[in-house]
Amino acid sequence: MLVPVAVAAAVTTALATPSSLTCALGPSWQGLHGSLGPARRLQWPKKQKQCRRKVYAIDIRAQFELKPPPYPLDALEPHMSKETLEYHWGKHHRGYVDNLNKMIAGTELDELSLEDIILATYSKGDLLPPFNQAAQTWNHDFFWESMKPGGGGKPSGELLELINRDFGSFERLIDDLRSAASTQFGSGWAWLAYKANRLDVGNAVNPKPSDEDKKLVVVKSPNAVNPLIWDYSPLLTIDVWEHAYYLDFQNRRADYISVFLEKLVSWEAVSSRLEIAKARATEREEEEERKKREEEEKTSDGGEVPEIYVDNKSDDSETE
Amino acid sequence: MVTPVGVAAAATAPQATTGPLTCALGPSCQGLSGSLGPARSLQWPKKQRKCRRKVGAIDIRAQFELKPPPYPLDALEPHMSKETLEYHWGKHHRGYVDNLNKLIAGTELGELSLEDVILATYNKGDMLPPFNQAAQIWNHDFFWESMKPGGGGKPSGELLELINRDFGSFERLIDDLRSAATTQLGSGWAWLAYKANRLDVGNAVNPKPSDEDKKLVVVKSPNAVNPLIWDYSPLLTIDVWEHAYYLDFQNRRADYLSIFMEKLVSWEAVSSRLEIAKARATEREEEEERKKREEAEKTSDGEVPEIYVDNKSDDSETE
């Protein structure tokens, strides 16, 4: 039985430039492994559907529950069929939840939130068995909530501003998402994410982070991997496992992606997620500033004993 | 454009013991990258369907063609529907062929056999773009030929003997195949393969390879990867990309696997492939023995014996 105790947050940094298409875990980059310290809590709305049930003397702890989409299973028709939802949510998503619960029962993992399990079992790329189930549970929750009946259209407000800033235009964002989703070979996901650089200021004078460090990026990932492992804030996802589109589109992944972007995507959900992501980034910045100030104060208070020159001539006049 | 010139055969060896389930390219195995020398031609029946076509003054070289399954598209019903074959072969497999042709047109790759394109573009795990297309073409050809109408049943003859030797029993082999196919997360393939160890004898006295070095193994691989890259001889494959079974079985991959084993698998195809694999292994052994003898001879020729010249021509000890 696996027993990872600390929440090892793997900071595997993907190569990202504005509107870049980044492939996660491609053979060309192994990423950086930073340690963010033990028990780092992810300030992300915890999709924690845990309940405690007591059966006689046995305390069954954290059982994750299968959360339904925020709409009926036929609500996305004709763009995504009820049949697809019945299998995709009712069988695949349900299976991940059931498998996860079996795997973590009785281990330290079952005391953690879903996000923390994902981070703990990512294990710097050497995935522990519960990772796939946990990440897929999270990914699918996130996916259903990325769509809505009557979706599509265009984003607005601050989200649109950032899109224009970081991609040049909405159309360019759409192109990048399409491209990421089309070129993810095999199973995986395409993402829009908010990336708030964790500045490692080290010995440098504390620079003031500019807004340009906090940017929107499009990334793609294989199998169950998601951007939480890179400490990004996911804003939108498209499932490109074949099971997501095969009943409705068969091999025509490109058509599925088009329909998703034109008829299903919920820009409102993306906007709310962006707000949360920005607040989190700001909070974290302030936290880091505060820590830096505290460290500086320590240094100036603690160690140095000023040298005192004692002069027998108490008269400091220059004249003799 | 991709232009790998040499045929870099990457011998990335996964951990394999008798009857194991080996995950290809898992994070735990980065494998060994041995150099088998340039332009090594794989002694495998070359599924080379190339044609040269001249269009005007343009010489369009190696164009791969989409090879049909060795049976009509509805011949595997009710176990694998015609609809599935129409999409799987007619769209997915065809797509790989079309894409590969586009990617390699006008490059050095266009002069290689399909297997050699695969080995060249595998590039020790840092796959070049044509790899996925090339390997998927090969994999699908191999998959259609791994099945037949009225398939299933049990293997016999030498194949069955080796199965019993290397897995303990036929039932155990089936379990291992099922397990590999079930646990391949995401897209990929499960394989039965013949592994002939390439003994790196280096400075050691040439050991005589025993039959136990040449054994059957079950392995699984992600996405387009196949055992050719480890220098194994594939004998059987099961496609576990979702497109292979979703129209007929949806999420029920386990049921698909059962049907494949019970109703579709062609043990005859596996047996023929085994014969070829063994012949290849033997041929390679003999080749290596011959090279070693040649090298041993060279070494003994090269030494100049020391000659002692003595002025006393009389070698009698007596004075």
JSON list of N, CA and C in Angstrom, two decimals, chain A residues 27-28 30 83 87-88 91-92 96 125-127 132-133 185-187 223-224 241-244 246-247 249-253, chain B residues 27-28 30 83 87-88 91-92 96 125-127 132-133 136 185-187 223-224 241-244 246-247 249-252:
[
{"chain": "A", "resi": 27, "resn": "PRO", "atom": "N", "xyz": [9.31, 14.40, -24.07]},
{"chain": "A", "resi": 27, "resn": "PRO", "atom": "CA", "xyz": [10.65, 13.89, -23.74]},
{"chain": "A", "resi": 27, "resn": "PRO", "atom": "C", "xyz": [11.71, 14.98, -23.68]},
{"chain": "A", "resi": 28, "resn": "SER", "atom": "N", "xyz": [11.42, 16.12, -24.27]},
{"chain": "A", "resi": 28, "resn": "SER", "atom": "CA", "xyz": [12.45, 17.14, -24.32]},
{"chain": "A", "resi": 28, "resn": "SER", "atom": "C", "xyz": [12.59, 17.93, -23.04]},
{"chain": "A", "resi": 30, "resn": "GLN", "atom": "N", "xyz": [12.34, 17.61, -18.82]},
{"chain": "A", "resi": 30, "resn": "GLN", "atom": "CA", "xyz": [12.04, 16.90, -17.60]},
{"chain": "A", "resi": 30, "resn": "GLN", "atom": "C", "xyz": [11.56, 17.87, -16.53]},
{"chain": "A", "resi": 83, "resn": "GLU", "atom": "N", "xyz": [-26.21, 10.17, -24.68]},
{"chain": "A", "resi": 83, "resn": "GLU", "atom": "CA", "xyz": [-25.52, 8.86, -24.62]},
{"chain": "A", "resi": 83, "resn": "GLU", "atom": "C", "xyz": [-24.05, 9.04, -24.21]},
{"chain": "A", "resi": 87, "resn": "TYR", "atom": "N", "xyz": [-22.22, 7.57, -20.74]},
{"chain": "A", "resi": 87, "resn": "TYR", "atom": "CA", "xyz": [-21.01, 6.77, -20.64]},
{"chain": "A", "resi": 87, "resn": "TYR", "atom": "C", "xyz": [-19.87, 7.54, -20.01]},
{"chain": "A", "resi": 88, "resn": "HIS", "atom": "N", "xyz": [-19.68, 8.75, -20.50]},
{"chain": "A", "resi": 88, "resn": "HIS", "atom": "CA", "xyz": [-18.50, 9.50, -20.09]},
{"chain": "A", "resi": 88, "resn": "HIS", "atom": "C", "xyz": [-18.56, 9.85, -18.61]},
{"chain": "A", "resi": 91, "resn": "LYS", "atom": "N", "xyz": [-20.00, 6.18, -16.54]},
{"chain": "A", "resi": 91, "resn": "LYS", "atom": "CA", "xyz": [-19.13, 5.01, -16.48]},
{"chain": "A", "resi": 91, "resn": "LYS", "atom": "C", "xyz": [-17.67, 5.41, -16.24]},
{"chain": "A", "resi": 92, "resn": "HIS", "atom": "N", "xyz": [-17.13, 6.23, -17.13]},
{"chain": "A", "resi": 92, "resn": "HIS", "atom": "CA", "xyz": [-15.71, 6.57, -17.01]},
{"chain": "A", "resi": 92, "resn": "HIS", "atom": "C", "xyz": [-15.43, 7.38, -15.76]},
{"chain": "A", "resi": 96, "resn": "TYR", "atom": "N", "xyz": [-13.42, 6.29, -12.21]},
{"chain": "A", "resi": 96, "resn": "TYR", "atom": "CA", "xyz": [-12.24, 6.92, -11.59]},
{"chain": "A", "resi": 96, "resn": "TYR", "atom": "C", "xyz": [-12.49, 7.16, -10.11]},
{"chain": "A", "resi": 125, "resn": "GLY", "atom": "N", "xyz": [6.63, 13.09, -11.45]},
{"chain": "A", "resi": 125, "resn": "GLY", "atom": "CA", "xyz": [6.58, 12.40, -12.73]},
{"chain": "A", "resi": 125, "resn": "GLY", "atom": "C", "xyz": [6.64, 10.90, -12.63]},
{"chain": "A", "resi": 126, "resn": "ASP", "atom": "N", "xyz": [7.06, 10.41, -11.49]},
{"chain": "A", "resi": 126, "resn": "ASP", "atom": "CA", "xyz": [7.08, 8.96, -11.28]},
{"chain": "A", "resi": 126, "resn": "ASP", "atom": "C", "xyz": [5.79, 8.60, -10.58]},
{"chain": "A", "resi": 127, "resn": "LEU", "atom": "N", "xyz": [4.73, 8.58, -11.36]},
{"chain": "A", "resi": 127, "resn": "LEU", "atom": "CA", "xyz": [3.38, 8.58, -10.80]},
{"chain": "A", "resi": 127, "resn": "LEU", "atom": "C", "xyz": [3.09, 7.39, -9.90]},
{"chain": "A", "resi": 132, "resn": "ASN", "atom": "N", "xyz": [-3.52, 8.66, -11.38]},
{"chain": "A", "resi": 132, "resn": "ASN", "atom": "CA", "xyz": [-4.39, 8.68, -12.56]},
{"chain": "A", "resi": 132, "resn": "ASN", "atom": "C", "xyz": [-5.85, 8.79, -12.18]},
{"chain": "A", "resi": 133, "resn": "GLN", "atom": "N", "xyz": [-6.24, 8.05, -11.15]},
{"chain": "A", "resi": 133, "resn": "GLN", "atom": "CA", "xyz": [-7.64, 8.08, -10.74]},
{"chain": "A", "resi": 133, "resn": "GLN", "atom": "C", "xyz": [-7.99, 9.44, -10.16]},
{"chain": "A", "resi": 185, "resn": "PHE", "atom": "N", "xyz": [-1.28, 13.81, -29.00]},
{"chain": "A", "resi": 185, "resn": "PHE", "atom": "CA", "xyz": [-1.33, 12.47, -29.58]},
{"chain": "A", "resi": 185, "resn": "PHE", "atom": "C", "xyz": [-1.73, 11.46, -28.52]},
{"chain": "A", "resi": 186, "resn": "GLY", "atom": "N", "xyz": [-2.70, 10.61, -28.85]},
{"chain": "A", "resi": 186, "resn": "GLY", "atom": "CA", "xyz": [-3.17, 9.68, -27.84]},
{"chain": "A", "resi": 186, "resn": "GLY", "atom": "C", "xyz": [-4.16, 10.39, -26.93]},
{"chain": "A", "resi": 187, "resn": "SER", "atom": "N", "xyz": [-4.21, 9.96, -25.70]},
{"chain": "A", "resi": 187, "resn": "SER", "atom": "CA", "xyz": [-5.19, 10.51, -24.76]},
{"chain": "A", "resi": 187, "resn": "SER", "atom": "C", "xyz": [-4.63, 11.72, -24.04]},
{"chain": "A", "resi": 223, "resn": "ASN", "atom": "N", "xyz": [-2.75, 11.90, -21.03]},
{"chain": "A", "resi": 223, "resn": "ASN", "atom": "CA", "xyz": [-3.44, 11.01, -20.09]},
{"chain": "A", "resi": 223, "resn": "ASN", "atom": "C", "xyz": [-4.13, 11.77, -18.97]},
{"chain": "A", "resi": 224, "resn": "ALA", "atom": "N", "xyz": [-3.65, 11.63, -17.74]},
{"chain": "A", "resi": 224, "resn": "ALA", "atom": "CA", "xyz": [-4.34, 12.25, -16.62]},
{"chain": "A", "resi": 224, "resn": "ALA", "atom": "C", "xyz": [-3.69, 13.53, -16.12]},
{"chain": "A", "resi": 241, "resn": "TRP", "atom": "N", "xyz": [-9.42, 12.66, -24.78]},
{"chain": "A", "resi": 241, "resn": "TRP", "atom": "CA", "xyz": [-9.46, 11.19, -24.78]},
{"chain": "A", "resi": 241, "resn": "TRP", "atom": "C", "xyz": [-10.55, 10.82, -25.80]},
{"chain": "A", "resi": 242, "resn": "GLU", "atom": "N", "xyz": [-10.34, 9.74, -26.51]},
{"chain": "A", "resi": 242, "resn": "GLU", "atom": "CA", "xyz": [-11.30, 9.38, -27.54]},
{"chain": "A", "resi": 242, "resn": "GLU", "atom": "C", "xyz": [-12.70, 9.13, -26.96]},
{"chain": "A", "resi": 243, "resn": "HIS", "atom": "N", "xyz": [-12.75, 8.67, -25.71]},
{"chain": "A", "resi": 243, "resn": "HIS", "atom": "CA", "xyz": [-14.07, 8.39, -25.15]},
{"chain": "A", "resi": 243, "resn": "HIS", "atom": "C", "xyz": [-14.92, 9.65, -25.04]},
{"chain": "A", "resi": 244, "resn": "ALA", "atom": "N", "xyz": [-14.28, 10.81, -25.09]},
{"chain": "A", "resi": 244, "resn": "ALA", "atom": "CA", "xyz": [-15.02, 12.06, -24.94]},
{"chain": "A", "resi": 244, "resn": "ALA", "atom": "C", "xyz": [-15.83, 12.39, -26.19]},
{"chain": "A", "resi": 246, "resn": "TYR", "atom": "N", "xyz": [-16.01, 9.93, -29.20]},
{"chain": "A", "resi": 246, "resn": "TYR", "atom": "CA", "xyz": [-16.10, 8.89, -30.22]},
{"chain": "A", "resi": 246, "resn": "TYR", "atom": "C", "xyz": [-17.52, 8.54, -30.62]},
{"chain": "A", "resi": 247, "resn": "LEU", "atom": "N", "xyz": [-18.46, 8.53, -29.65]},
{"chain": "A", "resi": 247, "resn": "LEU", "atom": "CA", "xyz": [-19.84, 8.18, -30.01]},
{"chain": "A", "resi": 247, "resn": "LEU", "atom": "C", "xyz": [-20.45, 9.25, -30.90]},
{"chain": "A", "resi": 249, "resn": "PHE", "atom": "N", "xyz": [-18.60, 11.79, -32.68]},
{"chain": "A", "resi": 249, "resn": "PHE", "atom": "CA", "xyz": [-17.78, 12.27, -33.79]},
{"chain": "A", "resi": 249, "resn": "PHE", "atom": "C", "xyz": [-16.83, 11.23, -34.38]},
{"chain": "A", "resi": 250, "resn": "GLN", "atom": "N", "xyz": [-16.76, 10.08, -33.75]},
{"chain": "A", "resi": 250, "resn": "GLN", "atom": "CA", "xyz": [-15.82, 9.03, -34.18]},
{"chain": "A", "resi": 250, "resn": "GLN", "atom": "C", "xyz": [-14.41, 9.61, -34.30]},
{"chain": "A", "resi": 251, "resn": "ASN", "atom": "N", "xyz": [-13.79, 9.48, -35.45]},
{"chain": "A", "resi": 251, "resn": "ASN", "atom": "CA", "xyz": [-12.41, 9.93, -35.60]},
{"chain": "A", "resi": 251, "resn": "ASN", "atom": "C", "xyz": [-12.28, 11.44, -35.77]},
{"chain": "A", "resi": 252, "resn": "ARG", "atom": "N", "xyz": [-13.40, 12.14, -35.93]},
{"chain": "A", "resi": 252, "resn": "ARG", "atom": "CA", "xyz": [-13.34, 13.55, -36.31]},
{"chain": "A", "resi": 252, "resn": "ARG", "atom": "C", "xyz": [-13.11, 14.48, -35.11]},
{"chain": "A", "resi": 253, "resn": "ARG", "atom": "N", "xyz": [-11.92, 14.37, -34.54]},
{"chain": "A", "resi": 253, "resn": "ARG", "atom": "CA", "xyz": [-11.61, 15.17, -33.37]},
{"chain": "A", "resi": 253, "resn": "ARG", "atom": "C", "xyz": [-11.72, 16.66, -33.65]},
{"chain": "B", "resi": 27, "resn": "PRO", "atom": "N", "xyz": [8.24, 5.69, -16.50]},
{"chain": "B", "resi": 27, "resn": "PRO", "atom": "CA", "xyz": [9.27, 6.58, -15.97]},
{"chain": "B", "resi": 27, "resn": "PRO", "atom": "C", "xyz": [10.44, 5.82, -15.36]},
{"chain": "B", "resi": 28, "resn": "SER", "atom": "N", "xyz": [10.19, 4.58, -15.00]},
{"chain": "B", "resi": 28, "resn": "SER", "atom": "CA", "xyz": [11.27, 3.85, -14.37]},
{"chain": "B", "resi": 28, "resn": "SER", "atom": "C", "xyz": [12.23, 3.24, -15.35]},
{"chain": "B", "resi": 30, "resn": "GLN", "atom": "N", "xyz": [14.28, 4.16, -18.54]},
{"chain": "B", "resi": 30, "resn": "GLN", "atom": "CA", "xyz": [14.73, 5.01, -19.63]},
{"chain": "B", "resi": 30, "resn": "GLN", "atom": "C", "xyz": [15.42, 4.17, -20.68]},
{"chain": "B", "resi": 83, "resn": "GLU", "atom": "N", "xyz": [-18.82, -1.53, -38.82]},
{"chain": "B", "resi": 83, "resn": "GLU", "atom": "CA", "xyz": [-18.71, -0.10, -38.59]},
{"chain": "B", "resi": 83, "resn": "GLU", "atom": "C", "xyz": [-17.35, 0.26, -37.96]},
{"chain": "B", "resi": 87, "resn": "TYR", "atom": "N", "xyz": [-14.34, 2.65, -39.63]},
{"chain": "B", "resi": 87, "resn": "TYR", "atom": "CA", "xyz": [-13.68, 3.81, -39.04]},
{"chain": "B", "resi": 87, "resn": "TYR", "atom": "C", "xyz": [-12.22, 3.50, -38.72]},
{"chain": "B", "resi": 88, "resn": "HIS", "atom": "N", "xyz": [-12.01, 2.37, -38.07]},
{"chain": "B", "resi": 88, "resn": "HIS", "atom": "CA", "xyz": [-10.68, 2.08, -37.56]},
{"chain": "B", "resi": 88, "resn": "HIS", "atom": "C", "xyz": [-9.68, 1.92, -38.69]},
{"chain": "B", "resi": 91, "resn": "LYS", "atom": "N", "xyz": [-10.55, 5.15, -41.60]},
{"chain": "B", "resi": 91, "resn": "LYS", "atom": "CA", "xyz": [-10.27, 6.53, -41.23]},
{"chain": "B", "resi": 91, "resn": "LYS", "atom": "C", "xyz": [-8.95, 6.66, -40.46]},
{"chain": "B", "resi": 92, "resn": "HIS", "atom": "N", "xyz": [-8.86, 5.95, -39.33]},
{"chain": "B", "resi": 92, "resn": "HIS", "atom": "CA", "xyz": [-7.68, 6.10, -38.49]},
{"chain": "B", "resi": 92, "resn": "HIS", "atom": "C", "xyz": [-6.42, 5.59, -39.20]},
{"chain": "B", "resi": 96, "resn": "TYR", "atom": "N", "xyz": [-3.12, 7.69, -40.80]},
{"chain": "B", "resi": 96, "resn": "TYR", "atom": "CA", "xyz": [-1.70, 7.56, -40.48]},
{"chain": "B", "resi": 96, "resn": "TYR", "atom": "C", "xyz": [-0.87, 7.43, -41.76]},
{"chain": "B", "resi": 125, "resn": "GLY", "atom": "N", "xyz": [13.72, 7.69, -27.91]},
{"chain": "B", "resi": 125, "resn": "GLY", "atom": "CA", "xyz": [12.66, 8.17, -27.03]},
{"chain": "B", "resi": 125, "resn": "GLY", "atom": "C", "xyz": [12.28, 9.61, -27.25]},
{"chain": "B", "resi": 126, "resn": "ASP", "atom": "N", "xyz": [13.16, 10.35, -27.94]},
{"chain": "B", "resi": 126, "resn": "ASP", "atom": "CA", "xyz": [12.83, 11.74, -28.24]},
{"chain": "B", "resi": 126, "resn": "ASP", "atom": "C", "xyz": [12.30, 11.74, -29.67]},
{"chain": "B", "resi": 127, "resn": "MET", "atom": "N", "xyz": [11.06, 11.28, -29.78]},
{"chain": "B", "resi": 127, "resn": "MET", "atom": "CA", "xyz": [10.52, 10.93, -31.09]},
{"chain": "B", "resi": 127, "resn": "MET", "atom": "C", "xyz": [10.44, 12.10, -32.05]},
{"chain": "B", "resi": 132, "resn": "ASN", "atom": "N", "xyz": [5.17, 8.71, -34.83]},
{"chain": "B", "resi": 132, "resn": "ASN", "atom": "CA", "xyz": [3.81, 8.29, -34.47]},
{"chain": "B", "resi": 132, "resn": "ASN", "atom": "C", "xyz": [3.06, 7.74, -35.66]},
{"chain": "B", "resi": 133, "resn": "GLN", "atom": "N", "xyz": [3.19, 8.42, -36.78]},
{"chain": "B", "resi": 133, "resn": "GLN", "atom": "CA", "xyz": [2.46, 7.97, -37.96]},
{"chain": "B", "resi": 133, "resn": "GLN", "atom": "C", "xyz": [3.01, 6.63, -38.44]},
{"chain": "B", "resi": 136, "resn": "GLN", "atom": "N", "xyz": [2.25, 3.73, -36.05]},
{"chain": "B", "resi": 136, "resn": "GLN", "atom": "CA", "xyz": [0.84, 3.38, -36.04]},
{"chain": "B", "resi": 136, "resn": "GLN", "atom": "C", "xyz": [0.43, 2.64, -37.31]},
{"chain": "B", "resi": 185, "resn": "LEU", "atom": "N", "xyz": [-2.74, 2.47, -19.39]},
{"chain": "B", "resi": 185, "resn": "LEU", "atom": "CA", "xyz": [-3.59, 3.63, -19.18]},
{"chain": "B", "resi": 185, "resn": "LEU", "atom": "C", "xyz": [-3.52, 4.55, -20.38]},
{"chain": "B", "resi": 186, "resn": "GLY", "atom": "N", "xyz": [-4.70, 5.01, -20.80]},
{"chain": "B", "resi": 186, "resn": "GLY", "atom": "CA", "xyz": [-4.70, 5.88, -21.96]},
{"chain": "B", "resi": 186, "resn": "GLY", "atom": "C", "xyz": [-4.59, 5.02, -23.20]},
{"chain": "B", "resi": 187, "resn": "SER", "atom": "N", "xyz": [-3.96, 5.55, -24.22]},
{"chain": "B", "resi": 187, "resn": "SER", "atom": "CA", "xyz": [-3.89, 4.85, -25.50]},
{"chain": "B", "resi": 187, "resn": "SER", "atom": "C", "xyz": [-2.65, 3.98, -25.56]},
{"chain": "B", "resi": 223, "resn": "ASN", "atom": "N", "xyz": [0.66, 4.73, -26.63]},
{"chain": "B", "resi": 223, "resn": "ASN", "atom": "CA", "xyz": [0.48, 5.47, -27.88]},
{"chain": "B", "resi": 223, "resn": "ASN", "atom": "C", "xyz": [0.94, 4.67, -29.09]},
{"chain": "B", "resi": 224, "resn": "ALA", "atom": "N", "xyz": [2.01, 5.08, -29.74]},
{"chain": "B", "resi": 224, "resn": "ALA", "atom": "CA", "xyz": [2.43, 4.42, -30.98]},
{"chain": "B", "resi": 224, "resn": "ALA", "atom": "C", "xyz": [3.61, 3.48, -30.79]},
{"chain": "B", "resi": 241, "resn": "TRP", "atom": "N", "xyz": [-6.20, 1.45, -27.85]},
{"chain": "B", "resi": 241, "resn": "TRP", "atom": "CA", "xyz": [-6.70, 2.81, -28.05]},
{"chain": "B", "resi": 241, "resn": "TRP", "atom": "C", "xyz": [-8.22, 2.69, -28.00]},
{"chain": "B", "resi": 242, "resn": "GLU", "atom": "N", "xyz": [-8.89, 3.69, -27.45]},
{"chain": "B", "resi": 242, "resn": "GLU", "atom": "CA", "xyz": [-10.33, 3.61, -27.31]},
{"chain": "B", "resi": 242, "resn": "GLU", "atom": "C", "xyz": [-11.03, 3.48, -28.66]},
{"chain": "B", "resi": 243, "resn": "HIS", "atom": "N", "xyz": [-10.43, 4.04, -29.70]},
{"chain": "B", "resi": 243, "resn": "HIS", "atom": "CA", "xyz": [-11.10, 3.94, -31.00]},
{"chain": "B", "resi": 243, "resn": "HIS", "atom": "C", "xyz": [-11.23, 2.50, -31.47]},
{"chain": "B", "resi": 244, "resn": "ALA", "atom": "N", "xyz": [-10.43, 1.60, -30.89]},
{"chain": "B", "resi": 244, "resn": "ALA", "atom": "CA", "xyz": [-10.47, 0.20, -31.32]},
{"chain": "B", "resi": 244, "resn": "ALA", "atom": "C", "xyz": [-11.74, -0.49, -30.85]},
{"chain": "B", "resi": 246, "resn": "TYR", "atom": "N", "xyz": [-14.53, 1.38, -28.93]},
{"chain": "B", "resi": 246, "resn": "TYR", "atom": "CA", "xyz": [-15.57, 2.21, -28.34]},
{"chain": "B", "resi": 246, "resn": "TYR", "atom": "C", "xyz": [-16.94, 2.06, -28.98]},
{"chain": "B", "resi": 247, "resn": "LEU", "atom": "N", "xyz": [-16.99, 1.88, -30.31]},
{"chain": "B", "resi": 247, "resn": "LEU", "atom": "CA", "xyz": [-18.30, 1.74, -30.94]},
{"chain": "B", "resi": 247, "resn": "LEU", "atom": "C", "xyz": [-18.98, 0.44, -30.52]},
{"chain": "B", "resi": 249, "resn": "PHE", "atom": "N", "xyz": [-18.00, -1.58, -27.70]},
{"chain": "B", "resi": 249, "resn": "PHE", "atom": "CA", "xyz": [-17.97, -1.90, -26.27]},
{"chain": "B", "resi": 249, "resn": "PHE", "atom": "C", "xyz": [-17.99, -0.69, -25.35]},
{"chain": "B", "resi": 250, "resn": "GLN", "atom": "N", "xyz": [-17.92, 0.49, -25.91]},
{"chain": "B", "resi": 250, "resn": "GLN", "atom": "CA", "xyz": [-17.84, 1.73, -25.12]},
{"chain": "B", "resi": 250, "resn": "GLN", "atom": "C", "xyz": [-16.72, 1.62, -24.07]},
{"chain": "B", "resi": 251, "resn": "ASN", "atom": "N", "xyz": [-17.07, 1.80, -22.81]},
{"chain": "B", "resi": 251, "resn": "ASN", "atom": "CA", "xyz": [-16.04, 1.80, -21.77]},
{"chain": "B", "resi": 251, "resn": "ASN", "atom": "C", "xyz": [-15.58, 0.39, -21.39]},
{"chain": "B", "resi": 252, "resn": "ARG", "atom": "N", "xyz": [-16.26, -0.62, -21.89]},
{"chain": "B", "resi": 252, "resn": "ARG", "atom": "CA", "xyz": [-16.01, -1.98, -21.39]},
{"chain": "B", "resi": 252, "resn": "ARG", "atom": "C", "xyz": [-14.81, -2.64, -22.06]}
]
